[in-house]
Each structure stands twice: as structure tokens, then as C-alpha cells.
Coordinates of C-alpha atoms and ligand atoms in Angstrom, one line a residue:
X17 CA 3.5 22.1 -21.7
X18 CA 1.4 23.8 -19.1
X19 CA 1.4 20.9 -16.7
X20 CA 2.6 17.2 -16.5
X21 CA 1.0 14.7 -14.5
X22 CA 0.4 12.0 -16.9
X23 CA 1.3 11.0 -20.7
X24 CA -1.1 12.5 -22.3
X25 CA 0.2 15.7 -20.9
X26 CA 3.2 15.4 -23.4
X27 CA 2.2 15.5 -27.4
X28 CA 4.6 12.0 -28.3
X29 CA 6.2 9.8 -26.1
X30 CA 9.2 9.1 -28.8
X31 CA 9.7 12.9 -29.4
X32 CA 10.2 13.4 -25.4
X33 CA 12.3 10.0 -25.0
X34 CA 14.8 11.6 -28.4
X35 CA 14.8 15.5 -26.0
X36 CA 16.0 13.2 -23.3
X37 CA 18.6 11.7 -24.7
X38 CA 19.6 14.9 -26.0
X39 CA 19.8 16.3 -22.6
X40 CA 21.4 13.4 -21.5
X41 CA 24.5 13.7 -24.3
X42 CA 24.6 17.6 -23.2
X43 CA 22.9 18.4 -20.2
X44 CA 24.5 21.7 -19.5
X45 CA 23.7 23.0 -22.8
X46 CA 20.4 25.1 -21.7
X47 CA 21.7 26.7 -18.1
X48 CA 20.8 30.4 -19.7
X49 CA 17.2 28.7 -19.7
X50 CA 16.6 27.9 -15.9
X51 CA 19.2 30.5 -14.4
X52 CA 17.0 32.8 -12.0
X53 CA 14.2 29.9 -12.4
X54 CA 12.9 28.1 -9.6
X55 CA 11.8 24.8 -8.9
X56 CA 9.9 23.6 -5.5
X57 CA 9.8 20.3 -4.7
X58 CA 7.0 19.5 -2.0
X59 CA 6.5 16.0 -0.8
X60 CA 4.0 14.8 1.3
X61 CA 5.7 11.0 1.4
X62 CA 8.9 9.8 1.7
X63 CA 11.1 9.9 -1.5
X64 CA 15.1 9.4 -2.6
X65 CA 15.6 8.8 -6.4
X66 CA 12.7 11.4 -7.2
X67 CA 13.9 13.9 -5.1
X68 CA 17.7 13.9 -5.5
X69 CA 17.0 13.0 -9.6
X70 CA 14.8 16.6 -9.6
X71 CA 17.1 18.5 -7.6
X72 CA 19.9 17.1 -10.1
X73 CA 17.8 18.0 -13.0
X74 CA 17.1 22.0 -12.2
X75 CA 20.8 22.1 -11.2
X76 CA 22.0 20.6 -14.8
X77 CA 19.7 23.3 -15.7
X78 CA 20.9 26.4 -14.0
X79 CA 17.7 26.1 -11.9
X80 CA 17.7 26.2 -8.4
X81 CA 15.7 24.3 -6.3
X82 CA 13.9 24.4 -3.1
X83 CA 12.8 21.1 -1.3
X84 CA 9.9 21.0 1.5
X85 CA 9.0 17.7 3.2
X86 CA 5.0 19.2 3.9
X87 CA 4.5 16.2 6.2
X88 CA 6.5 16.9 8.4
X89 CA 8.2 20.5 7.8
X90 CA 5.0 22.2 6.9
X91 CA 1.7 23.2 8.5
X92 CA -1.3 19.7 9.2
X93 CA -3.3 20.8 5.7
X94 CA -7.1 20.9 4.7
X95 CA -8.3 19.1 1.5
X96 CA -11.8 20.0 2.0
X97 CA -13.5 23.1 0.4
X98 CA -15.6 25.4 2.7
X99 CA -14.2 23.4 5.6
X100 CA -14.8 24.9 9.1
X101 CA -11.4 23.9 10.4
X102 CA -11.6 23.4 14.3
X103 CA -9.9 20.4 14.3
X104 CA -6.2 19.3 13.8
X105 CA -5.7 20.8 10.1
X106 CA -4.3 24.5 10.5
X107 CA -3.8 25.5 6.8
X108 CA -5.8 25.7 3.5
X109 CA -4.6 23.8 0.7
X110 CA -5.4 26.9 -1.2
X111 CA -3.7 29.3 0.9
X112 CA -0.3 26.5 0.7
X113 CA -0.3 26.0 -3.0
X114 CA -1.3 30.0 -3.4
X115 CA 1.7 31.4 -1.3
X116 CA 4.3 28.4 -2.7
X117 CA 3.5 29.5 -6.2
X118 CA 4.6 33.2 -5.3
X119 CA 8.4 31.6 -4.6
X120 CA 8.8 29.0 -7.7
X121 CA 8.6 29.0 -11.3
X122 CA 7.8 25.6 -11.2
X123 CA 5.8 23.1 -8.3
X124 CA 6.5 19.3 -8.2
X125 CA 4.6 17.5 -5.6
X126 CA 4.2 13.8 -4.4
X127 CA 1.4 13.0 -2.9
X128 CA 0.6 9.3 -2.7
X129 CA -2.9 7.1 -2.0
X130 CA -4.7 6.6 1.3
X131 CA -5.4 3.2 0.0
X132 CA -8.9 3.5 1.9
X133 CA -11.3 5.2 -0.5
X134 CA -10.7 4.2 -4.1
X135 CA -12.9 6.8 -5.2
X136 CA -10.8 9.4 -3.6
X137 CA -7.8 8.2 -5.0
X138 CA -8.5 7.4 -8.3
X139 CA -10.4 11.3 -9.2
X140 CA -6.7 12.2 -7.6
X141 CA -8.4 15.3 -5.1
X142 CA -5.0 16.3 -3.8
X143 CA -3.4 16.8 -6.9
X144 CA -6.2 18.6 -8.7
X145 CA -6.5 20.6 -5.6
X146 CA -3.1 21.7 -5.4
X147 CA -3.2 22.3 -9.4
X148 CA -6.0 24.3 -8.9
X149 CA -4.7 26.7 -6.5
X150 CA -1.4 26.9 -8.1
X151 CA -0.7 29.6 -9.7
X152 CA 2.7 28.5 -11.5
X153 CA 2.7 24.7 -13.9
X154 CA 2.8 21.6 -11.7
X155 CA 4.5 18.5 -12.8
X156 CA 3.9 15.3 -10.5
X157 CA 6.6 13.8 -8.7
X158 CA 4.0 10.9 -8.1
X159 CA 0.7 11.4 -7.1
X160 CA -2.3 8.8 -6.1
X161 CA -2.8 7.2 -9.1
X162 CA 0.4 7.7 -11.7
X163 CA 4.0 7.8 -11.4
X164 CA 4.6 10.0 -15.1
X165 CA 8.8 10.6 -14.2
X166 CA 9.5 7.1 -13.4
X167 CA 7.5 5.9 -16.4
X168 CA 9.4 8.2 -18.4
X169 CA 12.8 7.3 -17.4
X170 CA 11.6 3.6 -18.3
X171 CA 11.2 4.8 -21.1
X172 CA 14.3 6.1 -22.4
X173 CA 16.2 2.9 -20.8
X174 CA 13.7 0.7 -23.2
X175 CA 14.4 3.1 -25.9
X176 CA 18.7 2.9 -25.0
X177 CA 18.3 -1.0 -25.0
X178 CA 15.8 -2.3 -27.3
X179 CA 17.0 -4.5 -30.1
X180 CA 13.9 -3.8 -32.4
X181 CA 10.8 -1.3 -32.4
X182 CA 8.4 -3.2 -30.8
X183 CA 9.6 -5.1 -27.6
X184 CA 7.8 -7.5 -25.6
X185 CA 7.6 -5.8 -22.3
X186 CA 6.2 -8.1 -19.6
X187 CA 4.6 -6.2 -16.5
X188 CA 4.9 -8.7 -13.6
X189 CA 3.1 -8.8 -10.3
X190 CA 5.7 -9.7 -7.6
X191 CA 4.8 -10.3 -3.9
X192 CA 5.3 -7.4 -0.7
X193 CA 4.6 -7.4 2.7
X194 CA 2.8 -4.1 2.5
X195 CA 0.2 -2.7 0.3
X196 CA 1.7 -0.5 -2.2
X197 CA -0.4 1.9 -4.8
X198 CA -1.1 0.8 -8.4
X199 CA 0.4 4.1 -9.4
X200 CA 3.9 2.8 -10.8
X201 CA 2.2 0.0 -12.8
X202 CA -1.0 2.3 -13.9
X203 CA 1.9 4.8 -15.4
X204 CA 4.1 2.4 -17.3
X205 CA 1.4 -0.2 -18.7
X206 CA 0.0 4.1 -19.7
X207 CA 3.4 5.1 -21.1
X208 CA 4.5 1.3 -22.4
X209 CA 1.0 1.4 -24.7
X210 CA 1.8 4.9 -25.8
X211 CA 5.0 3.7 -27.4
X212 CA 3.4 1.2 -29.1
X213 CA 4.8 -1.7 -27.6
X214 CA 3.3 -5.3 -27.2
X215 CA 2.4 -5.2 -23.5
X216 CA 2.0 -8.2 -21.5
X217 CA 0.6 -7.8 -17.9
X218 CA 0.9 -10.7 -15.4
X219 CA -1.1 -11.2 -12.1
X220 CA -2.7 -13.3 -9.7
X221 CA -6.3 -13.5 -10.2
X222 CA -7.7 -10.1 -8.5
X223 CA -5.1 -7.9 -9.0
X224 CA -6.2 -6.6 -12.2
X225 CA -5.5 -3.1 -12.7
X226 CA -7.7 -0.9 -14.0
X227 CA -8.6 -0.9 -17.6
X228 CA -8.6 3.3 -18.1
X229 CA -4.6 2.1 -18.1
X230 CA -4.8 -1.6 -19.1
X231 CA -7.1 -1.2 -22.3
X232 CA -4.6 -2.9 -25.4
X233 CA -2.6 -4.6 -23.3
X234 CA -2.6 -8.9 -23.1
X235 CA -3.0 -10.0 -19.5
X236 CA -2.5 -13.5 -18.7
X237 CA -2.6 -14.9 -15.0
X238 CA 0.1 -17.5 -16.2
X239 CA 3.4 -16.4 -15.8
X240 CA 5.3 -18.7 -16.7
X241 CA 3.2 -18.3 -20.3
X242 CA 3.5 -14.3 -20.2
X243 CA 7.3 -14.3 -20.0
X244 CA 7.7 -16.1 -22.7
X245 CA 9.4 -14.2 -25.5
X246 CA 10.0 -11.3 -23.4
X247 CA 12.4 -8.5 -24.4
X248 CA 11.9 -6.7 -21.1
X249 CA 10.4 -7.8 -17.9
X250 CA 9.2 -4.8 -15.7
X251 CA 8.9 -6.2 -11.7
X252 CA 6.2 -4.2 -9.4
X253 CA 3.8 -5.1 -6.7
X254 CA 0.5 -3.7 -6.3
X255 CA -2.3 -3.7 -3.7
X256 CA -5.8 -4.8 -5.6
X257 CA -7.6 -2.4 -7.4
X258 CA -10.6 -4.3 -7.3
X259 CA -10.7 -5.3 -3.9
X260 CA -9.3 -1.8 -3.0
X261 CA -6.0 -1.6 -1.5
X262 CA -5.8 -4.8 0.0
X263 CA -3.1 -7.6 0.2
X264 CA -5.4 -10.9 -1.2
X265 CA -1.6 -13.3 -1.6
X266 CA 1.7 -12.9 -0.4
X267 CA 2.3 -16.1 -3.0
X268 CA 6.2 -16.2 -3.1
X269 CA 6.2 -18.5 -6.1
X270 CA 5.5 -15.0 -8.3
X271 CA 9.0 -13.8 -7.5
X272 CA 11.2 -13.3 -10.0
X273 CA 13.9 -16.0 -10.3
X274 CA 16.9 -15.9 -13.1
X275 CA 15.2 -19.9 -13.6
X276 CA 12.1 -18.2 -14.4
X277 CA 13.5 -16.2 -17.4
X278 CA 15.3 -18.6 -20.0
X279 CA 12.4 -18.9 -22.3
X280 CA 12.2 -15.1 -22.4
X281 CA 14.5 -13.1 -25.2
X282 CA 17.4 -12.8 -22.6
X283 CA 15.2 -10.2 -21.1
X284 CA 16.2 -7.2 -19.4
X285 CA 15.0 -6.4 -16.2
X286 CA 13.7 -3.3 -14.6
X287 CA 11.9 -2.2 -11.0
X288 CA 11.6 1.6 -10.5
X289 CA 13.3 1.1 -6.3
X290 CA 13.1 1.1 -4.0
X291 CA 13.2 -2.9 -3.4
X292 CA 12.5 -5.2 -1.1
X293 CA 15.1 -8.1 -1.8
X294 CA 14.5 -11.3 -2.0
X295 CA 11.1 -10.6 -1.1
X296 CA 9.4 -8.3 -4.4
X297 CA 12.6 -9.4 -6.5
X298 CA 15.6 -12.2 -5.6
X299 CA 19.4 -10.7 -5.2
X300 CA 20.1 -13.1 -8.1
X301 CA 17.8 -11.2 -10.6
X302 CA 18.7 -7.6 -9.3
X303 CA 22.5 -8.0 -9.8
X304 CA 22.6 -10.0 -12.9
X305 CA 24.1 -8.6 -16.3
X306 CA 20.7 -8.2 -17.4
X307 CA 19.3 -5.8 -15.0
X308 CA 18.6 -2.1 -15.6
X309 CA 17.6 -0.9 -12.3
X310 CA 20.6 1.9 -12.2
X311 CA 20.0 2.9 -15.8
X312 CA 16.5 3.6 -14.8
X313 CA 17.5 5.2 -11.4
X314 CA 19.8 7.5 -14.0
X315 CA 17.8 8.6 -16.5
X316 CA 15.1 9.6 -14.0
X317 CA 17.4 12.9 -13.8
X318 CA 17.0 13.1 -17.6
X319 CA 13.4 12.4 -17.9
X320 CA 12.9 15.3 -15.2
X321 CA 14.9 17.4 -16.9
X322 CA 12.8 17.2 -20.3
X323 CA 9.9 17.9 -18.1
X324 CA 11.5 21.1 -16.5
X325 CA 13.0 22.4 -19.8
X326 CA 9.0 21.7 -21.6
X327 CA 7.5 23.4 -18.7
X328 CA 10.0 26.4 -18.4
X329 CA 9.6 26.9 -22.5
X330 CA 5.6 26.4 -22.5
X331 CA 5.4 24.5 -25.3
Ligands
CP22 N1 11.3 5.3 -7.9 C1 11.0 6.3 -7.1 O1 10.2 7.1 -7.3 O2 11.9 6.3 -6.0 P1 11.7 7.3 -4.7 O3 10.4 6.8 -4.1 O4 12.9 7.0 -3.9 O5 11.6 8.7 -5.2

């Protein structure tokens, strides 16, 4: 794998779920692999699971790693090519990526949505940029539009707890105070369709996502109707794609209630975190039996370290 910034990066979503788990039942078993290897880690946003889970990843590895918050550790960057930069950028995105090459064998880097320009968002300029100037493979630790590590540690927890091949897995809309990127819900309606599940996406009229991710999937603005059946129930909120980055309801009746799920197949529930409770997803939900938030929250170090060891291999 040369780099991996969204599914179809990886040749089979089963094959990489099964390396996974293998890494997971023996994840010291490949330290000759990553010793004298580095990773760098460069976030332009805040992060905890995807950081610490990387970290944890090139460690189980023999990897080390190196960790730069850019936004506030590193120099005010410039997106723009041929910029004349007399104003408040002071270094080249070129000349960043360039340089932090020279000191990894391997670059993550988050870098999430202005929300503003759709356009620029969705053609994902800071990621191509810094892939382009790069000279060592890039994975995503979340960029504008996709979230490929979270989606495939969900996965590898559908995969530990499904009860036959093809689950119903329900993507639900939930309500937030802010407006949050699409990227989390792009990625896994992307990654839930590539395993061949029967995906369900639920909504209030005007979030609809975009169809480059959607296309195959059943959405329904009922969600009462859409749970129905479920095997898994996947909890997110987005800002509109259509009406671009905006909050159109903060409609509280979408949130997720344990009331809400007996017609479903005694559904397990997932959210990626972090969580606004009792406002994206009620206490009652989160700490039931049922959910899988920590299983997801664990196998992100395994789904990182699949990526590193791919990478670090080639292949
Ligand atoms: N789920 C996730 O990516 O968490 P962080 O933003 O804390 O990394």
C-alpha cells in the first residue's frame, strides 16, 4: 500500500479486518518490522483516541513515533501554489511536508473541514497537497472529507460481533450544538457498503450525504421505520452537505433513546467519540450492555496498526 486515505486504498475490506485481528491476538509479533522505522504524526486539529491509538500502534510495532500539533507547535502554513506570502502564513506547505518526510518513514496527518467552501473541502486540497509534497506514504488520520482509521476499527468491532454475514447497520443522524464535518459518516456508510452490508442511513430531510458515499445504501427520513430490524445502530451528527456546513435542526426527538430500539435485533451500538451526552446520544444508550463505544475506541490501535504494517511492507 503506497498510501491510505480512503477504502479503496486497501484491496478487501474482509482481508484487512482478518490482518487486524491477527495483530490484535499477537500484536508484538512484527517489532523486527518497524524497529528503526518512524512514524510522524501531524495534526492540524485537536485529537485523543487517534493520536494515542497511532502512537500505541508504532509502539506494538517496534516503531517509534513523533507527534507535532502544526496548529499550534508549527510554523502559520501556505496552501496556495505560487503564493506571494506577505501576509500571516510564514511556511510552504511544500517546504513542511518536504523537510517532515526527511525525518519519518511514515506521515499521518489530520486535517479537518473549514465547513465554508464545500468545493474546497470535498477535492480535500490539504491532503492532496501535503501527499504531493511528501516524499514518504501518507495515511490519514482524518482529513476533510473521510475518517478511513475510525471506519476501520468499526469495522473489525462489526466483524467481532455480528451474528450473521450481512447485518443491518443503521447510520443515524443525532442532534449537536455545533456543526461537525460529514467525514465520519461519508467513511463508514464508504467502508459499511464495501463489506457488503445492508446499510440503512437515517436523517432529517436536508442532511443527506453525498451520494459518491451513499450510492447502495437505503435512506429513509423515518427513524423509527429505519431502525427496525437493526443489528447495529451507528450514532453521528453531521452539518448539511447540501446546504453546506450548516446546522438546519437541533430536533432533540432524533436522539437515541434505549425506548427507541426494541423493535431493532437487540442492536449494538456504536459512535466513534468523542460524545456529547445526552445531547448527540443519552447516558442510558452509551452505558448499556449493548454499546460498543470502547471496543471501537480499542481496535482503532489495531486498525492503525494494519495500516502501518501495509504501508511499512508496500504491498
Ligand atoms: N474518533 C476519533 O477520531 O477520536 P479523536 O478525535 O479523539 O482522535
Amino acid at each position: 500500500m503506497e498510501k491510505f486515505t480512503q477504502v479503496s486504498d486497501i484491496s478487501s475490506v474482509p482481508a484487512m479486518v482478518r490482518k487486524a485481528l491477527e495483530l490484535k491476538a499477537n500484536p508484538h509479533a512484527h517489532t523486527v518490522l518497524g524497529a528503526n522505522k518512524t512514524v510522524g504524526l501531524i495534526f492540524m486539529n485537536p485529537s485523543l483516541r487517534t493520536r494515542l491509538s497511532s502512537q500505541k500502534a508504532a509502539m506494538n510495532l517496534g516503531m517509534n513515533a513523533m507527534v507535532m500539533n502544526i496548529d499550534k507547535e508549527g510554523w502559520a502554513l501556505e496552501l496556495r501554489d505560487g503564493a506571494v506570502m506577505n501576509g500571516t502564513t510564514v511556511e510552504h506547505i511544500k517546504d513542511a511536508a518536504g523537510a517532515m518526510g526527511l525525518y519519518c518513514d511514515v506521515i499521518g496527518i489530520r486535517c479537518f473541514p473549514g465547513l465554508i467552501s464545500r468545493e474546497d473541502d470535498y477535492r480535500e486540497h490539504v491532503l492532496s497537497q501535503f501527499i504531493k509534497y511528501c516524499p514518504v506514504p501518507v495515511m490519514s488520520l482524518e482529513s476533510a472529507t473521510r475518517h478511513p482509521l475510525q471506519s476501520f476499527a468499526d469495522m473489525i468491532t462489526i466483524e467481532e460481533h455480528k451474528l450473521h454475514t450481512t447485518p443491518r447497520v443503521v447510520l443515524t443522524w443525532a442532534p449537536h450544538v455545533k456543526a461537525l464535518p460529514q467525514a465520519v459518516s461519508n467513511s463508514f456508510a464508504e467502508w459499511a457498503l464495501a463489506s457488503k452490508y445492508d446499510v440503512v442511513i437515517t436523517h432529517p430531510e436536508g442532511y443527506e450525504l453525498s451520494e459518491e458515499f451513499t450510492h447502495g445504501a437505503t435512506i429513509d427520513h423515518n427513524q423509527e421505520r429505519a431502525l427496525d430490524g437493526a443489528d447495529f445502530v451507528y450514532v453521528k451528527n453531521w452539518s448539511s452537505y447540501k446546504d453546506y456546513g450548516k446546522i438546519l435542526t437541533q430536533d432533540d426527538s432524533w436522539l437515541l433513546t434505549n425506548d427507541k430500539l426494541k423493535n431493532t435485533a437487540n442492536a449494538k451500538i456504536m459512535h466513534c467519540l468523542p460524545v456529547r451526552r445526552n445531547v448527540e446520544l443519552s447516558d442510558e444508550v452509551l452505558d448499556s450492555p449493548n454499546s460498543l463505544i470502547m471496543q471501537q475506541a480499542e481496535n482503532r490501535i489495531y486498525a492503525a496498526q494494519a495500516v502501518l504494517k501495509e504501508l511499512l511492507e508496500g504491498v
